[in-house]
C-alpha cells in the first residue's frame, strides 16, 4: 500500500508535452503573421504554458517526475489510533505469554498461548456470548492474537495501510470502520464456526479494505480539473492494487489456528457497507449522493440487525466451550490446564481469601 515514506512518482504525460508543442506551433504562426517576436512571447509565457498543459508541472523535479505524496491531501499528520491499537495488541500478547507461558507448537503453531488462555482474555465463545450474554466478546477479540506470527501479520498491515487510511480519513472515521468491522467479523465467525474460538484484528483490517473499496467507488467520478483531483485519482488507483494484495494476504491467514475465514468475510462486508454510508457524502451529485447513502444505510442497518438476530436466535452454542481447557483436552494429548481463570484472578489480584 501507499504510505508517506513510499516513493510513488508519476512521469509527466508525454501526450501533454506534445499537445503543448502543437499549441506553441500554432501560436508561432499566428504571431509571425502579426509581426511579433516569438522568442519574447514564449520566454515570458513558458511557465504559464507548462502549468496549463499539466497542473502537476509546477511540482516536477529535475528528473521530470512528481512525488504524489508532496501534493496529496491528508486530514492529519499521524495514524494515532492505528499505532495505539498495534502497541496495545503487542502488550496484551506479551502479558498473556508472561502470565501463562507458551503452548507447544502442536497446540498453537503461531508461537502463542494455549487456546483456553485466549478465551479467558476475551476471544469469541459461542456459549458465553449467546447464552451468558457476554456481548463484549464481540469486540474484545480485536485486541488479541493467537501468537507471534499472527500478531506480526496483522500489526504489519495496520502500521502500513491502517496508518495511511487513518491519515486520509481522520481518526473518527477510521475507528468507526475498525470497530464496526470487528463486530461484524465476530458475529460471522460465531455463525460459521460456533464450535471454535477466534481472535485477531484481521477482521477489522478487512473492514478498512472494504471501506477503501467503497471510497474508490464513491469518488471515481470526482473532477480532475485541479491538482488535488488529479493526484487523488492517481493515489486511489494505486491503492486499488494494494487493497487486492492486502485482502489476499489476510485471506491466506484464514487457515491458521484460532482464525477463520468467516471473521475476514464479515469484516470485509461490514467495512464496505459502513464505508458506503460515510463516503457517499463525497459524491458531488445530490441525487447520486442520496441514492448511495440510502443503499449504504440500508445495507448497514439490515445487515447488522439480521446477522445479530440470526446469531442469538438460530445458532446453537457449544456448551462444552464453557470450560475451554477441558474442551480442547479432547483434541490434544498432554494438554495442560495450567492457567485457568481462577488462577489468573489470583495471580493478578493477589490472594482473595477472607
Tab-separated table of C-alpha atoms in Angstrom:
chain	number	residue	atom	x	y	z
A	1	UNK	CA	0.000	0.000	0.000
A	2	UNK	CA	0.946	3.632	-0.351
A	3	UNK	CA	2.394	5.402	2.656
A	4	UNK	CA	4.147	8.687	3.277
A	5	UNK	CA	7.566	7.052	3.074
A	6	UNK	CA	6.893	5.381	-0.261
A	7	UNK	CA	8.343	6.763	-3.473
A	8	UNK	CA	5.385	6.922	-5.807
A	9	UNK	CA	6.273	9.056	-8.784
A	10	UNK	CA	4.447	9.901	-11.975
A	11	UNK	CA	6.221	10.857	-15.175
A	12	UNK	CA	4.775	13.969	-16.765
A	13	UNK	CA	2.453	12.926	-19.555
A	14	UNK	CA	4.209	12.826	-22.930
A	15	UNK	CA	0.877	13.490	-24.575
A	16	UNK	CA	0.572	16.725	-22.648
A	17	UNK	CA	4.007	17.803	-23.923
A	18	UNK	CA	3.003	17.020	-27.498
A	19	UNK	CA	-0.235	18.948	-27.163
A	20	UNK	CA	1.661	21.906	-25.730
A	21	UNK	CA	4.170	21.800	-28.626
A	22	UNK	CA	1.318	21.749	-31.127
A	23	UNK	CA	-0.270	24.774	-29.495
A	24	UNK	CA	3.102	26.551	-29.486
A	25	UNK	CA	3.499	25.965	-33.229
A	26	UNK	CA	0.055	27.347	-33.945
A	27	UNK	CA	0.741	30.381	-31.772
A	28	UNK	CA	4.061	30.948	-33.547
A	29	UNK	CA	2.340	31.027	-36.938
A	30	UNK	CA	-0.265	33.491	-35.718
A	31	UNK	CA	2.307	35.811	-34.204
A	32	UNK	CA	4.515	35.634	-37.309
A	33	UNK	CA	1.625	36.930	-39.376
A	34	UNK	CA	1.194	39.791	-36.926
A	35	UNK	CA	4.941	40.588	-36.890
A	36	UNK	CA	5.509	39.892	-33.170
A	37	UNK	CA	8.659	38.305	-31.730
A	38	UNK	CA	8.194	34.609	-30.912
A	39	UNK	CA	11.214	34.370	-28.575
A	40	UNK	CA	9.949	37.092	-26.272
A	41	UNK	CA	6.467	35.645	-26.195
A	42	UNK	CA	7.474	32.053	-25.406
A	43	UNK	CA	10.097	33.079	-22.858
A	44	UNK	CA	7.624	35.223	-20.950
A	45	UNK	CA	4.849	32.631	-21.058
A	46	UNK	CA	6.742	29.347	-20.703
A	47	UNK	CA	5.871	28.764	-17.067
A	48	UNK	CA	2.205	29.589	-17.606
A	49	UNK	CA	2.017	27.299	-20.664
A	50	UNK	CA	3.610	24.357	-18.820
A	51	UNK	CA	1.256	24.760	-15.871
A	52	UNK	CA	-1.824	24.836	-18.063
A	53	UNK	CA	-0.754	21.793	-20.092
A	54	UNK	CA	-0.369	19.746	-16.887
A	55	UNK	CA	-1.308	21.039	-13.396
A	56	UNK	CA	1.449	18.866	-11.911
A	57	UNK	CA	4.124	20.740	-13.885
A	58	UNK	CA	4.944	23.093	-11.010
A	59	UNK	CA	5.841	20.064	-8.827
A	60	UNK	CA	8.216	18.432	-11.333
A	61	UNK	CA	11.751	17.700	-10.163
A	62	UNK	CA	14.881	17.757	-12.323
A	63	UNK	CA	14.159	14.191	-13.487
A	64	UNK	CA	10.728	15.156	-14.811
A	65	UNK	CA	8.847	13.301	-12.081
A	66	UNK	CA	6.353	14.266	-9.380
A	67	UNK	CA	6.207	12.870	-5.836
A	68	UNK	CA	2.482	12.340	-5.317
A	69	UNK	CA	2.837	12.436	-1.539
A	70	UNK	CA	4.071	16.044	-1.769
A	71	UNK	CA	0.713	17.017	-3.262
A	72	UNK	CA	-1.779	14.538	-1.761
A	73	UNK	CA	-4.076	15.936	0.936
A	74	UNK	CA	-4.251	14.286	4.388
A	75	UNK	CA	-6.624	15.145	7.228
A	76	UNK	CA	-3.973	14.566	9.887
A	77	UNK	CA	-0.251	14.006	10.133
A	78	UNK	CA	-0.183	10.675	12.020
A	79	UNK	CA	-2.230	7.493	12.398
A	80	UNK	CA	-2.634	7.802	16.145
A	81	UNK	CA	-5.216	5.060	16.720
A	82	UNK	CA	-3.534	2.616	14.332
A	83	UNK	CA	-0.350	2.952	16.349
A	84	UNK	CA	-2.205	2.786	19.692
A	85	UNK	CA	-4.099	-0.388	18.755
A	86	UNK	CA	-0.909	-2.033	17.469
A	87	UNK	CA	1.002	-1.248	20.675
A	88	UNK	CA	-1.898	-2.444	22.837
A	89	UNK	CA	-2.220	-5.713	20.908
A	90	UNK	CA	1.509	-6.348	21.270
A	91	UNK	CA	1.495	-5.673	25.016
A	92	UNK	CA	-1.522	-7.934	25.553
A	93	UNK	CA	0.138	-10.853	23.758
A	94	UNK	CA	3.268	-10.354	25.867
A	95	UNK	CA	1.155	-10.260	29.042
A	96	UNK	CA	-0.638	-13.493	28.118
A	97	UNK	CA	2.622	-15.306	27.440
A	98	UNK	CA	4.290	-13.995	30.611
A	99	UNK	CA	1.261	-14.952	32.696
A	100	UNK	CA	0.543	-18.373	31.214
A	101	UNK	CA	3.510	-19.378	29.066
A	102	UNK	CA	3.738	-20.655	25.508
A	103	UNK	CA	1.725	-23.593	24.244
A	104	UNK	CA	3.563	-26.391	22.412
A	105	UNK	CA	3.774	-25.952	18.634
A	106	UNK	CA	1.457	-28.948	18.266
A	107	UNK	CA	-1.248	-26.984	20.085
A	108	UNK	CA	-0.518	-23.474	18.812
A	109	UNK	CA	1.908	-23.251	15.865
A	110	UNK	CA	1.611	-19.438	15.904
A	111	UNK	CA	4.009	-19.309	18.900
A	112	UNK	CA	1.440	-18.184	21.423
A	113	UNK	CA	-0.577	-19.212	24.484
A	114	UNK	CA	-2.996	-22.096	24.964
A	115	UNK	CA	-6.482	-21.614	23.480
A	116	UNK	CA	-8.117	-21.578	26.920
A	117	UNK	CA	-5.981	-18.529	27.740
A	118	UNK	CA	-7.266	-16.808	24.618
A	119	UNK	CA	-10.824	-17.489	25.758
A	120	UNK	CA	-10.185	-16.199	29.280
A	121	UNK	CA	-8.785	-12.985	27.837
A	122	UNK	CA	-11.808	-12.387	25.592
A	123	UNK	CA	-11.925	-14.478	22.411
A	124	UNK	CA	-15.198	-15.310	20.713
A	125	UNK	CA	-17.017	-18.107	22.532
A	126	UNK	CA	-20.472	-19.126	21.347
A	127	UNK	CA	-21.676	-20.418	24.728
A	128	UNK	CA	-20.566	-17.371	26.688
A	129	UNK	CA	-21.827	-14.844	24.121
A	130	UNK	CA	-25.179	-16.384	23.206
A	131	UNK	CA	-26.240	-17.997	26.491
A	132	UNK	CA	-24.393	-15.959	29.120
A	133	UNK	CA	-24.784	-12.576	27.462
A	134	UNK	CA	-21.088	-11.694	27.289
A	135	UNK	CA	-21.603	-9.450	24.260
A	136	UNK	CA	-18.391	-7.559	24.959
A	137	UNK	CA	-16.678	-10.576	23.405
A	138	UNK	CA	-17.869	-9.335	20.003
A	139	UNK	CA	-15.309	-6.505	20.314
A	140	UNK	CA	-12.541	-7.835	22.577
A	141	UNK	CA	-11.057	-10.350	20.073
A	142	UNK	CA	-9.699	-7.399	18.056
A	143	UNK	CA	-7.134	-6.854	20.840
A	144	UNK	CA	-5.986	-10.496	20.942
A	145	UNK	CA	-3.776	-12.582	18.671
A	146	UNK	CA	-3.128	-16.295	18.510
A	147	UNK	CA	0.628	-15.847	18.599
A	148	UNK	CA	3.714	-14.031	17.380
A	149	UNK	CA	3.293	-14.839	13.689
A	150	UNK	CA	-0.367	-13.836	13.753
A	151	UNK	CA	0.499	-10.564	15.505
A	152	UNK	CA	3.289	-9.669	13.063
A	153	UNK	CA	0.999	-10.159	10.076
A	154	UNK	CA	-1.861	-8.041	11.401
A	155	UNK	CA	0.209	-5.294	13.010
A	156	UNK	CA	2.318	-5.044	9.872
A	157	UNK	CA	-0.775	-4.293	7.793
A	158	UNK	CA	-2.150	-1.904	10.419
A	159	UNK	CA	1.084	0.077	10.584
A	160	UNK	CA	1.183	0.378	6.796
A	161	UNK	CA	-2.292	0.577	5.283
A	162	UNK	CA	-4.033	1.308	8.584
A	163	UNK	CA	-1.882	4.345	9.328
A	164	UNK	CA	-2.241	5.676	5.785
A	165	UNK	CA	-6.036	5.302	5.794
A	166	UNK	CA	-6.314	6.995	9.187
A	167	UNK	CA	-4.295	9.952	7.923
A	168	UNK	CA	-6.601	10.168	4.906
A	169	UNK	CA	-9.918	9.778	6.722
A	170	UNK	CA	-9.221	11.107	10.193
A	171	UNK	CA	-9.255	9.103	13.431
A	172	UNK	CA	-13.031	9.259	13.991
A	173	UNK	CA	-13.975	7.730	10.627
A	174	UNK	CA	-11.156	5.202	10.965
A	175	UNK	CA	-12.233	3.930	14.395
A	176	UNK	CA	-15.927	3.734	13.391
A	177	UNK	CA	-14.991	1.492	10.458
A	178	UNK	CA	-12.463	-0.509	12.503
A	179	UNK	CA	-14.814	-1.304	15.396
A	180	UNK	CA	-17.782	-1.956	13.066
A	181	UNK	CA	-15.630	-4.425	11.192
A	182	UNK	CA	-14.545	-6.094	14.439
A	183	UNK	CA	-18.179	-6.632	15.487
A	184	UNK	CA	-19.227	-7.879	12.059
A	185	UNK	CA	-16.246	-10.228	11.966
A	186	UNK	CA	-17.041	-11.722	15.382
A	187	UNK	CA	-20.712	-12.329	14.568
A	188	UNK	CA	-19.998	-14.080	11.271
A	189	UNK	CA	-17.186	-16.048	12.896
A	190	UNK	CA	-19.543	-17.483	15.534
A	191	UNK	CA	-22.242	-18.209	12.942
A	192	UNK	CA	-19.875	-20.117	10.653
A	193	UNK	CA	-17.844	-21.891	13.378
A	194	UNK	CA	-19.710	-21.938	16.713
A	195	UNK	CA	-17.549	-24.824	17.903
A	196	UNK	CA	-14.344	-22.769	17.829
A	197	UNK	CA	-12.857	-19.717	19.463
A	198	UNK	CA	-11.404	-16.926	17.359
A	199	UNK	CA	-9.114	-13.934	17.913
A	200	UNK	CA	-7.341	-11.285	15.876
A	201	UNK	CA	-7.660	-7.842	14.331
A	202	UNK	CA	-7.684	-9.165	10.778
A	203	UNK	CA	-11.486	-8.821	10.547
A	204	UNK	CA	-11.176	-5.132	11.458
A	205	UNK	CA	-8.329	-4.745	8.958
A	206	UNK	CA	-10.532	-6.290	6.281
A	207	UNK	CA	-13.164	-3.685	7.162
A	208	UNK	CA	-10.632	-0.951	6.377
A	209	UNK	CA	-10.021	-2.534	2.982
A	210	UNK	CA	-13.754	-2.870	2.370
A	211	UNK	CA	-14.293	0.789	3.246
A	212	UNK	CA	-11.485	1.798	0.894
A	213	UNK	CA	-13.271	-0.076	-1.924
A	214	UNK	CA	-16.425	1.919	-1.165
A	215	UNK	CA	-14.442	5.152	-1.131
A	216	UNK	CA	-12.863	4.433	-4.514
A	217	UNK	CA	-16.307	3.679	-5.933
A	218	UNK	CA	-17.917	6.817	-4.482
A	219	UNK	CA	-15.108	9.113	-5.606
A	220	UNK	CA	-14.386	7.628	-9.033
A	221	UNK	CA	-16.195	10.453	-10.839
A	222	UNK	CA	-14.586	13.344	-8.968
A	223	UNK	CA	-13.314	16.237	-11.059
A	224	UNK	CA	-9.770	16.166	-12.419
A	225	UNK	CA	-9.730	19.900	-13.142
A	226	UNK	CA	-7.320	20.714	-10.303
A	227	UNK	CA	-4.108	19.249	-8.992
A	228	UNK	CA	-5.674	17.661	-5.897
A	229	UNK	CA	-8.317	15.940	-8.025
A	230	UNK	CA	-5.681	14.529	-10.368
A	231	UNK	CA	-3.432	13.317	-7.555
A	232	UNK	CA	-6.406	11.881	-5.647
A	233	UNK	CA	-7.378	9.726	-8.630
A	234	UNK	CA	-3.779	8.573	-9.136
A	235	UNK	CA	-3.329	7.628	-5.474
A	236	UNK	CA	-6.651	5.772	-5.254
A	237	UNK	CA	-5.808	3.922	-8.471
A	238	UNK	CA	-2.591	2.683	-6.869
A	239	UNK	CA	-4.461	1.881	-3.663
A	240	UNK	CA	-6.767	-0.489	-5.542
A	241	UNK	CA	-3.764	-2.688	-6.290
A	242	UNK	CA	-2.675	-2.551	-2.652
A	243	UNK	CA	-6.166	-3.394	-1.410
A	244	UNK	CA	-6.327	-6.505	-3.594
A	245	UNK	CA	-2.935	-7.589	-2.275
A	246	UNK	CA	-3.936	-6.862	1.320
A	247	UNK	CA	-7.203	-8.773	1.061
A	248	UNK	CA	-5.367	-11.722	-0.482
A	249	UNK	CA	-2.772	-11.709	2.314
A	250	UNK	CA	-5.377	-11.580	5.074
A	251	UNK	CA	-7.500	-14.301	3.471
A	252	UNK	CA	-4.458	-16.571	3.395
A	253	UNK	CA	-4.333	-16.167	7.179
A	254	UNK	CA	-7.811	-17.732	7.364
A	255	UNK	CA	-6.255	-21.175	7.501
A	256	UNK	CA	-4.147	-20.705	10.626
A	257	UNK	CA	-5.405	-21.996	14.009
A	258	UNK	CA	-7.867	-19.861	16.016
A	259	UNK	CA	-8.522	-17.610	12.994
A	260	UNK	CA	-11.274	-18.284	10.454
A	261	UNK	CA	-12.461	-17.110	7.071
A	262	UNK	CA	-15.881	-16.122	8.447
A	263	UNK	CA	-14.325	-13.317	10.503
A	264	UNK	CA	-12.472	-11.988	7.470
A	265	UNK	CA	-15.548	-12.109	5.255
A	266	UNK	CA	-17.713	-10.494	7.921
A	267	UNK	CA	-15.216	-7.679	8.417
A	268	UNK	CA	-14.916	-7.024	4.690
A	269	UNK	CA	-18.683	-6.824	4.151
A	270	UNK	CA	-19.198	-4.653	7.240
A	271	UNK	CA	-16.478	-2.283	6.091
A	272	UNK	CA	-17.957	-1.967	2.614
A	273	UNK	CA	-21.432	-1.197	3.993
A	274	UNK	CA	-20.296	1.326	6.606
A	275	UNK	CA	-17.863	2.827	4.104
A	276	UNK	CA	-20.693	3.352	1.623
A	277	UNK	CA	-22.596	5.372	4.227
A	278	UNK	CA	-19.570	7.526	5.012
A	279	UNK	CA	-18.034	8.071	1.595
A	280	UNK	CA	-21.278	8.540	-0.319
A	281	UNK	CA	-21.198	12.010	1.268
A	282	UNK	CA	-18.251	12.817	-1.030
A	283	UNK	CA	-20.341	12.367	-4.185
A	284	UNK	CA	-20.917	15.766	-5.805
A	285	UNK	CA	-24.291	14.980	-7.379
A	286	UNK	CA	-27.005	15.405	-4.747
A	287	UNK	CA	-29.205	12.735	-6.354
A	288	UNK	CA	-26.493	10.073	-6.511
A	289	UNK	CA	-25.215	11.066	-3.076
A	290	UNK	CA	-28.665	10.427	-1.605
A	291	UNK	CA	-29.145	7.172	-3.529
A	292	UNK	CA	-25.852	5.614	-2.449
A	293	UNK	CA	-26.169	6.923	1.104
A	294	UNK	CA	-29.551	5.203	1.429
A	295	UNK	CA	-28.181	2.000	-0.103
A	296	UNK	CA	-25.269	2.011	2.351
A	297	UNK	CA	-27.513	2.844	5.325
A	298	UNK	CA	-29.978	0.069	4.469
A	299	UNK	CA	-27.211	-2.494	3.952
A	300	UNK	CA	-25.590	-1.496	7.244
A	301	UNK	CA	-28.774	-1.453	9.339
A	302	UNK	CA	-30.347	-4.573	7.848
A	303	UNK	CA	-27.048	-6.440	7.694
A	304	UNK	CA	-26.126	-5.928	11.337
A	305	UNK	CA	-29.697	-6.381	12.592
A	306	UNK	CA	-30.384	-9.607	10.689
A	307	UNK	CA	-26.966	-11.053	11.499
A	308	UNK	CA	-27.450	-10.351	15.207
A	309	UNK	CA	-30.976	-11.803	15.077
A	310	UNK	CA	-29.748	-14.997	13.432
A	311	UNK	CA	-26.799	-15.256	15.833
A	312	UNK	CA	-28.828	-15.015	19.037
A	313	UNK	CA	-31.933	-16.907	17.849
A	314	UNK	CA	-30.783	-19.609	15.435
A	315	UNK	CA	-27.168	-20.512	16.210
A	316	UNK	CA	-26.763	-23.491	18.517
A	317	UNK	CA	-23.959	-22.687	21.003
A	318	UNK	CA	-21.460	-25.338	22.031
A	319	UNK	CA	-21.918	-25.777	25.793
A	320	UNK	CA	-18.565	-27.557	26.156
A	321	UNK	CA	-16.878	-24.200	25.472
A	322	UNK	CA	-17.859	-23.062	28.958
A	323	UNK	CA	-14.725	-24.899	30.072
A	324	UNK	CA	-12.375	-24.274	27.179
A	325	UNK	CA	-9.499	-26.108	28.792
A	326	UNK	CA	-11.432	-29.373	29.180
A	327	UNK	CA	-12.913	-28.893	25.705
A	328	UNK	CA	-9.505	-28.715	23.995
A	329	UNK	CA	-8.094	-31.610	26.006
A	330	UNK	CA	-10.041	-33.964	23.757
A	331	UNK	CA	-8.149	-32.702	20.698
A	332	UNK	CA	-4.571	-32.598	22.035
A	333	UNK	CA	-2.696	-35.234	24.007
A	334	UNK	CA	-0.953	-33.826	27.048
A	335	UNK	CA	-2.887	-30.566	27.011
A	336	UNK	CA	-2.110	-28.722	30.264
A	337	UNK	CA	-4.691	-26.587	32.074
A	338	UNK	CA	-2.065	-24.588	33.946
A	339	UNK	CA	-3.636	-21.159	33.610
A	340	UNK	CA	-7.309	-21.360	34.475
A	341	UNK	CA	-9.473	-18.294	35.030
A	342	UNK	CA	-9.284	-18.628	38.815
A	343	UNK	CA	-5.504	-18.790	38.557
A	344	UNK	CA	-5.478	-15.590	36.518
A	345	UNK	CA	-7.672	-13.844	39.085
A	346	UNK	CA	-5.386	-14.961	41.878
A	347	UNK	CA	-2.136	-14.044	40.162
A	348	UNK	CA	-3.292	-10.625	39.002
A	349	UNK	CA	-5.392	-9.666	42.012
A	350	UNK	CA	-3.491	-11.267	44.871
A	351	UNK	CA	-4.841	-13.672	47.493
A	352	UNK	CA	-8.590	-13.193	47.797
A	353	UNK	CA	-9.071	-15.442	50.827
A	354	UNK	CA	-11.106	-13.805	53.584
